[in-house]
Coordinates of C-alpha atoms in Angstrom, one line a residue:
M9 CA 109.9 87.0 80.9
V10 CA 111.1 88.4 84.4
S11 CA 109.1 91.1 85.8
R12 CA 110.6 94.6 85.7
M13 CA 111.3 96.7 88.7
S14 CA 112.6 100.2 89.4
L15 CA 116.4 100.7 89.3
R16 CA 116.2 104.1 90.9
N17 CA 118.7 104.7 93.7
I18 CA 121.2 102.2 92.6
P19 CA 124.4 102.8 94.5
N20 CA 127.3 104.1 92.5
S21 CA 129.6 101.5 94.3
C22 CA 130.5 98.2 92.9
D23 CA 134.1 96.9 92.8
T24 CA 135.5 94.2 90.8
M25 CA 139.2 92.8 90.8
V26 CA 141.5 90.0 89.5
A27 CA 144.8 88.6 90.2
L28 CA 146.4 86.5 87.5
G29 CA 148.6 83.4 88.6
S30 CA 151.8 85.5 88.3
A31 CA 150.5 87.4 91.4
T32 CA 149.0 84.9 93.5
R33 CA 150.4 82.5 96.2
N34 CA 148.9 79.3 94.4
H35 CA 149.9 80.6 90.9
E36 CA 146.1 80.5 89.9
T37 CA 143.7 83.3 88.9
I38 CA 141.7 84.7 91.5
F39 CA 138.7 86.9 90.9
A40 CA 136.7 89.2 93.2
K41 CA 133.5 91.4 93.3
N42 CA 131.3 93.2 95.6
S43 CA 127.8 93.7 94.2
D44 CA 126.3 96.9 95.6
R45 CA 122.7 97.4 95.1
P46 CA 119.6 99.1 96.7
A47 CA 119.6 98.1 100.4
E48 CA 116.3 96.2 100.1
E49 CA 116.8 94.5 96.7
C50 CA 117.2 90.8 97.3
Q51 CA 119.8 89.0 95.3
P52 CA 119.6 85.3 95.5
L53 CA 122.1 82.7 93.9
V54 CA 120.8 80.6 91.1
Q55 CA 122.1 77.6 89.3
Q56 CA 121.4 76.7 85.7
I57 CA 122.2 73.4 84.0
R58 CA 123.6 73.1 80.4
V59 CA 120.7 73.2 78.0
S60 CA 120.3 72.3 74.3
Y61 CA 117.6 74.0 72.1
Q62 CA 116.2 72.3 69.2
D63 CA 113.8 75.0 68.1
S64 CA 114.2 78.8 67.5
R65 CA 113.5 81.0 70.6
S66 CA 114.5 84.2 72.1
T67 CA 116.6 84.7 75.4
G68 CA 115.0 86.1 78.5
C69 CA 116.4 89.5 78.0
Q70 CA 113.9 92.0 79.1
Y71 CA 113.8 94.9 76.7
V72 CA 115.7 93.5 73.6
S73 CA 114.8 90.3 71.7
I74 CA 118.0 88.3 71.0
P75 CA 117.9 84.8 69.5
Q76 CA 118.8 82.0 71.8
S77 CA 122.0 80.1 71.0
R78 CA 121.7 76.4 70.2
S79 CA 123.2 75.5 73.5
T80 CA 123.9 77.2 76.9
L81 CA 126.6 76.4 79.4
A82 CA 125.9 75.4 83.0
H83 CA 126.5 78.3 85.3
I84 CA 125.7 80.0 88.6
G85 CA 124.7 83.5 89.0
S86 CA 124.0 86.1 91.7
R87 CA 120.7 87.7 90.3
P88 CA 118.8 90.6 91.6
Y89 CA 115.4 89.1 91.9
W90 CA 113.6 91.0 89.3
C91 CA 116.3 90.6 86.6
W92 CA 117.0 87.8 84.2
G93 CA 120.7 88.7 84.2
Y94 CA 123.4 88.5 86.9
E95 CA 125.7 91.0 88.8
H96 CA 128.3 88.3 88.7
G97 CA 128.7 84.6 88.0
F98 CA 130.7 81.6 86.8
N99 CA 130.3 78.8 84.4
E100 CA 131.3 75.2 83.9
N101 CA 134.5 76.2 82.1
Q102 CA 135.6 78.5 84.8
V103 CA 134.8 81.8 83.0
V104 CA 133.9 84.3 85.7
I105 CA 132.4 87.7 84.9
G106 CA 131.2 90.8 86.9
N107 CA 130.1 94.2 85.9
E108 CA 130.3 97.7 87.1
A109 CA 127.9 100.8 86.4
L110 CA 129.7 103.4 84.2
H111 CA 128.4 106.9 83.2
S112 CA 129.1 108.2 79.6
K113 CA 128.4 111.6 78.1
L114 CA 126.0 109.8 75.5
P115 CA 122.4 111.2 75.8
I116 CA 119.6 108.8 76.9
A117 CA 118.7 106.6 73.9
T118 CA 115.0 106.2 72.7
E119 CA 115.4 102.6 71.5
P120 CA 115.6 99.7 74.0
R121 CA 119.1 98.3 74.8
L122 CA 120.7 95.5 76.7
I123 CA 121.1 95.7 80.4
G124 CA 124.8 95.1 81.6
M125 CA 123.6 92.3 83.8
E126 CA 122.1 90.4 80.8
L127 CA 125.4 90.7 79.1
V128 CA 127.0 88.9 82.2
R129 CA 124.7 86.1 81.8
L130 CA 125.0 85.9 78.0
G131 CA 128.8 85.7 78.3
L132 CA 128.5 82.9 80.9
E133 CA 125.9 81.0 78.9
R134 CA 128.0 81.2 75.7
G135 CA 131.7 81.6 76.6
R136 CA 133.9 78.8 76.7
D137 CA 136.9 80.8 77.8
A138 CA 137.4 84.4 78.8
A139 CA 138.4 85.6 75.1
Q140 CA 135.2 84.1 73.6
A141 CA 133.1 85.6 76.3
V142 CA 134.7 89.0 75.5
E143 CA 134.0 88.4 71.9
I144 CA 130.3 87.6 72.6
I145 CA 129.8 90.6 74.9
T146 CA 131.4 93.3 72.5
S147 CA 129.5 91.7 69.5
L148 CA 126.3 92.1 71.3
V149 CA 127.1 95.5 72.4
S150 CA 127.9 96.7 68.8
E151 CA 124.7 95.0 67.4
Y152 CA 122.2 95.7 70.1
G153 CA 123.7 98.6 72.3
Q154 CA 123.6 98.9 76.1
G155 CA 123.7 102.0 78.3
K156 CA 121.1 104.7 79.0
F157 CA 117.7 104.3 77.4
E158 CA 114.2 105.3 77.9
A159 CA 112.1 102.7 79.9
P160 CA 109.4 103.0 82.6
D161 CA 110.9 102.8 86.1
L162 CA 114.4 101.8 84.8
R163 CA 117.6 103.7 85.6
S164 CA 119.9 102.2 83.0
Y165 CA 123.7 102.9 82.6
D166 CA 126.8 102.0 80.6
N167 CA 128.8 99.1 81.8
G168 CA 132.4 98.0 82.6
F169 CA 133.3 94.3 83.1
I170 CA 136.1 92.1 84.1
V171 CA 136.0 88.6 82.4
A172 CA 138.5 86.0 83.5
D173 CA 139.3 82.3 83.3
P174 CA 142.3 80.2 84.6
N175 CA 144.6 81.6 82.1
E176 CA 143.8 85.2 81.3
A177 CA 141.6 88.1 82.1
Y178 CA 140.2 91.2 80.3
I179 CA 138.6 94.6 81.0
I180 CA 135.7 95.7 78.8
E181 CA 134.4 99.3 79.0
T182 CA 131.3 100.5 77.0
A183 CA 129.6 103.5 76.0
G184 CA 126.3 103.0 74.1
H185 CA 127.3 100.7 71.0
E186 CA 131.0 101.4 71.5
W187 CA 133.5 99.6 73.6
A188 CA 137.2 99.0 74.4
V189 CA 139.0 96.0 75.7
K190 CA 142.3 95.6 77.5
R191 CA 144.0 92.3 78.4
V192 CA 145.0 92.3 82.2
E193 CA 148.8 91.8 82.8
S194 CA 149.1 91.0 86.6
T195 CA 146.4 92.5 88.9
I196 CA 143.8 95.1 88.5
G197 CA 140.7 96.6 90.1
I198 CA 137.8 98.4 88.2
S199 CA 135.0 100.5 89.9
N200 CA 132.3 102.9 88.5
I201 CA 134.7 105.1 86.6
Y202 CA 136.2 104.6 83.2
S203 CA 139.9 103.4 83.3
L204 CA 140.7 102.6 79.8
G205 CA 142.5 105.7 78.1
S206 CA 144.7 105.1 75.1
D207 CA 146.1 101.8 76.5
W208 CA 143.3 99.5 75.2
D209 CA 144.1 96.4 73.0
Q210 CA 140.9 96.4 71.0
V211 CA 138.3 99.0 70.4
S212 CA 134.9 99.0 68.5
P213 CA 135.2 100.1 64.8
D214 CA 133.4 103.4 65.1
A215 CA 134.5 104.5 68.6
K216 CA 136.9 107.1 67.3
S217 CA 134.9 108.5 64.4
N218 CA 131.9 108.7 66.6
A219 CA 133.9 110.6 69.3
V220 CA 135.4 112.9 66.6
A221 CA 131.9 113.8 65.3
K222 CA 130.7 114.7 68.7
G223 CA 133.9 116.9 69.3
W224 CA 135.0 114.6 72.2
S225 CA 138.2 113.5 70.3
D226 CA 140.5 115.2 67.9
A227 CA 140.8 113.7 64.3
S228 CA 144.6 113.1 64.5
G229 CA 146.1 109.7 63.9
S230 CA 146.7 109.3 67.6
Q231 CA 145.1 106.3 69.3
L232 CA 141.6 107.3 70.8
N233 CA 141.7 107.9 74.5
F234 CA 138.4 106.1 75.3
S235 CA 138.0 107.3 78.8
E236 CA 138.6 111.0 78.0
A237 CA 136.3 110.7 75.0
Y238 CA 133.3 109.1 76.5
S239 CA 133.4 109.5 80.4
E240 CA 130.9 111.8 82.0
H241 CA 132.7 112.1 85.3
T242 CA 135.9 114.0 86.1
A243 CA 135.3 115.1 89.7
S244 CA 136.2 112.9 92.7
E245 CA 135.5 112.9 96.5
P246 CA 136.4 110.4 99.3
G247 CA 134.9 107.0 98.7
R248 CA 134.0 107.7 95.2
S249 CA 134.9 105.4 92.3
S250 CA 138.4 106.7 91.5
E251 CA 139.5 106.4 95.2
R252 CA 137.9 102.9 95.5
R253 CA 139.6 101.8 92.4
A254 CA 142.9 103.1 93.6
R255 CA 142.6 101.3 97.0
S256 CA 141.8 97.9 95.2
C257 CA 144.7 98.4 92.8
T258 CA 147.2 99.4 95.3
F259 CA 146.2 96.7 97.8
L260 CA 146.6 94.0 95.1
Q261 CA 150.0 95.3 94.1
Q262 CA 151.2 95.4 97.6
N263 CA 150.3 91.8 98.2
I264 CA 152.0 90.3 95.2
P265 CA 152.9 87.4 95.1
G266 CA 151.1 86.3 98.1
I267 CA 147.5 87.0 97.0
D268 CA 145.1 84.1 98.0
A269 CA 141.4 83.8 98.5
K270 CA 141.6 85.3 102.0
T271 CA 143.4 88.3 100.6
M272 CA 140.5 88.9 98.2
M273 CA 137.9 88.4 101.1
D274 CA 139.8 91.1 103.3
I275 CA 139.7 93.6 100.4
L276 CA 136.0 93.0 99.8
R277 CA 135.5 93.5 103.6
D278 CA 137.4 96.7 103.6
H279 CA 136.0 100.1 104.7
S280 CA 138.8 102.4 103.7
D281 CA 137.4 105.5 101.7
G282 CA 140.5 105.2 99.4
S283 CA 142.0 108.5 100.4
S284 CA 145.1 106.6 101.6
P285 CA 145.1 103.7 99.3
G286 CA 148.1 101.9 100.7
E287 CA 146.7 101.7 104.4
E288 CA 146.0 98.5 106.2
I289 CA 142.7 96.9 105.9
R290 CA 140.2 99.2 107.7
T291 CA 137.6 97.3 109.7
Q292 CA 135.7 100.2 111.2
I293 CA 132.6 101.1 109.3
S294 CA 132.4 104.6 108.3
S295 CA 129.6 106.7 106.8
T296 CA 131.4 107.2 103.6
R297 CA 131.3 104.9 100.6
S298 CA 134.0 102.1 100.7
I299 CA 134.5 98.8 98.9
C300 CA 132.4 97.1 101.7
T301 CA 129.5 99.5 101.5
H302 CA 126.8 100.1 104.2
Y303 CA 123.8 102.2 103.5
S304 CA 123.6 105.6 105.5
S305 CA 122.3 109.1 105.3
S306 CA 125.0 109.8 102.6
V307 CA 125.4 106.4 101.0
D308 CA 122.3 105.0 99.0
G309 CA 122.8 101.4 99.0
N310 CA 124.6 98.3 100.5
T311 CA 126.9 95.4 99.4
A312 CA 124.3 92.9 98.5
A313 CA 126.4 89.9 97.5
S314 CA 130.1 89.0 97.0
L315 CA 132.2 86.5 95.1
V316 CA 135.7 85.3 95.3
A317 CA 136.6 82.8 92.5
D318 CA 139.7 80.8 93.0
L319 CA 140.4 79.1 89.7
C320 CA 142.5 76.2 88.7
A321 CA 144.4 75.8 85.3
D322 CA 146.0 72.4 85.7
G323 CA 143.2 70.2 86.9
S324 CA 145.0 69.3 90.1
R325 CA 141.7 70.5 91.9
I326 CA 138.3 71.8 91.0
P327 CA 137.7 75.7 91.2
I328 CA 136.2 77.1 94.4
Y329 CA 133.6 79.9 94.3
W330 CA 133.4 81.7 97.6
C331 CA 130.0 83.4 97.9
S332 CA 128.7 85.7 100.6
F333 CA 125.3 87.4 101.1
Y334 CA 124.7 91.1 102.0
A335 CA 127.6 92.7 103.8
P336 CA 130.6 90.4 103.6
C337 CA 132.2 92.0 106.7
L338 CA 129.1 90.7 108.7
S339 CA 129.0 87.4 107.1
V340 CA 130.8 84.2 105.9
F341 CA 132.0 83.2 102.6
L342 CA 130.8 79.7 101.7
P343 CA 132.6 77.6 99.2
I344 CA 130.4 76.8 96.2
F345 CA 131.1 74.0 93.6
I346 CA 129.3 74.1 90.2
E347 CA 130.0 70.5 89.9
G348 CA 127.5 69.6 92.7
K349 CA 124.0 71.1 93.4
I350 CA 123.9 74.1 95.5
P351 CA 121.2 74.1 98.3
G352 CA 117.9 75.0 96.9
E353 CA 117.2 77.7 99.6
L354 CA 119.9 80.0 98.1
S355 CA 117.7 80.5 95.2
I356 CA 114.8 81.8 97.2
G357 CA 114.1 85.4 97.5
N358 CA 112.0 88.3 96.0
K359 CA 111.1 91.8 97.0
N360 CA 109.3 90.7 100.2
P361 CA 111.3 90.1 103.3
S362 CA 111.1 86.3 104.1
A363 CA 112.6 83.9 106.8
D364 CA 112.6 81.4 104.1
S365 CA 115.2 83.4 102.0
P366 CA 118.8 83.1 103.1
W367 CA 119.5 86.5 101.5
W368 CA 116.8 88.2 103.6
V369 CA 118.1 86.5 106.7
F370 CA 121.7 87.7 106.2
R371 CA 120.2 91.1 105.2
N372 CA 118.6 91.3 108.8
L373 CA 122.2 91.2 110.3
E374 CA 122.5 94.9 109.0
H375 CA 119.4 95.9 111.1
K376 CA 121.0 94.3 114.2
I377 CA 124.1 96.3 114.3
R378 CA 122.2 99.7 114.1
K379 CA 120.8 102.1 116.7
G380 CA 118.7 104.3 114.5
N381 CA 121.1 105.5 111.8
E382 CA 124.1 104.8 113.8
I383 CA 126.2 101.7 113.6
D384 CA 127.3 99.9 117.0
M385 CA 130.7 98.8 116.5
A386 CA 130.6 96.7 119.6
V387 CA 127.8 94.7 118.1
V388 CA 129.5 94.5 114.8
E389 CA 132.6 93.0 116.4
Q390 CA 130.6 90.5 118.4
M391 CA 128.7 89.4 115.3
R392 CA 132.0 89.0 113.3
S393 CA 133.4 87.0 116.0
K394 CA 130.6 84.4 115.4
W395 CA 132.0 83.6 112.0
V396 CA 135.7 83.3 112.7
D397 CA 136.0 79.5 113.4
L398 CA 133.7 78.4 110.5
Q399 CA 135.5 80.6 108.1
D400 CA 138.9 79.3 109.0
E401 CA 137.7 75.8 108.9
L402 CA 136.1 76.2 105.4
L403 CA 139.3 77.8 104.2
G404 CA 141.0 74.4 105.0
T405 CA 138.3 71.8 104.1
A406 CA 137.3 73.4 100.8
Y407 CA 140.7 73.0 99.3
E408 CA 141.1 69.4 100.5
L409 CA 137.8 68.6 99.0
A410 CA 138.6 70.5 95.7
A411 CA 141.8 68.3 95.4
A412 CA 139.8 65.1 96.1
A413 CA 137.3 66.1 93.6
G414 CA 140.0 66.5 90.9
V415 CA 141.0 63.0 91.5
L416 CA 137.5 61.8 91.1
I417 CA 137.2 63.7 87.8
Q418 CA 140.3 62.0 86.6
E419 CA 138.9 58.5 87.5
G420 CA 135.6 59.4 85.8
K421 CA 133.5 59.2 89.0
E422 CA 131.2 62.1 88.2
T423 CA 128.2 60.7 90.2
E424 CA 130.3 60.1 93.3
L425 CA 131.8 63.7 92.9
S426 CA 128.4 65.5 92.6
Y427 CA 127.1 63.7 95.6
M428 CA 130.2 64.6 97.7
L429 CA 130.0 68.2 96.7
T430 CA 126.3 68.4 97.2
E431 CA 126.5 67.0 100.7
Y432 CA 129.4 69.3 101.7
M433 CA 127.7 72.4 100.5
R434 CA 124.5 71.4 102.3
K435 CA 126.3 70.8 105.6
N436 CA 128.1 74.2 105.4
F437 CA 124.9 75.9 104.4
D438 CA 123.0 74.4 107.4
R439 CA 125.7 75.4 109.8
A440 CA 125.8 79.0 108.6
M441 CA 122.1 79.2 108.7
G442 CA 122.1 77.8 112.3
I443 CA 124.6 80.6 113.2
V444 CA 122.9 83.4 111.5
R445 CA 119.5 82.7 112.9
H446 CA 120.9 82.8 116.4
I447 CA 123.0 86.0 116.1

């Protein structure tokens, strides 16, 4: 059982997006997410192998007891140190999931429920494609519930998700035991705001009747407007969820059909408050909330980890999972391959700052750009310049290696494949740590 910790002061500012192959330069699905959390909440990267269970046992969920499945898929997840679940992650079948905090009208429940990050992990452990992961998550929500519930030192909330694989992607939005699902057609971004109105493709059986009973929807035969019925928020201000969602959706639409991994890295590093959603990428860090979030007197958290997942449907290469730690605009995206072993140091980290934890080392970069509460942009630009050569190099070598790995898989050389990828990830990790420790 993972120890519990306070979720107070969780920033209202995660952003997740996806572009299907019809919208991307390489005709492959590309997923992206920024995980925004309390500024000092360590979020290491953990790797889990495929496991089969012969006995009856429960999962590691922290508040609700759920039977363990007979087997779990290999996966990698970005895990707040205190939590069993993940902010985002990916599995051996190229299923990628990220979640967002949502805020419904439902009152705080007295009975325990699932945490959204646990649903991310359960979907990755059990989902062999995006559709199956959606079925798993929605079934668990119907049976066990999620959202706000009474628990010591826990700030719980409802959840939204993007679930993707090489061929398709879905949005899930939840409210207690209720949920709605929509299949993505081209590109989409989600944030901390309900976005599924009456345009959903699937909805939980009791979603409309419960909304009607509470006076949140009329009893006519029209399709339920899920957002209108269940969303708590209607107001907006610069940098809030609706503006950030407009920003990500507009940016992706503007870049069709040329979206690639770098495009997704650019939007995850963006500091626009969203009031002009079509503007160029803004590199100047501001005090308002943006897709790349930095804590300030008015912003209660920071981007803690980021993911860009460049999937592959035809087997010509293996997927590349670009992972960044703390604010991506101050850091580098490292290519991660689930077919190898990630550097063990990436999994180190807890509530105490440590030079042994890469997450804490990258977190320290944020300290170095500040003079009191003010951010020194001259220092920021100098820091960013340290990563340019490495990032450009990795954007080339990672795809060359991914193609070579695809050939090794076709030849059945899994041992050679694993060694090659493990060594490549180790080399890149050591280079990145050498740079960050000398900034």
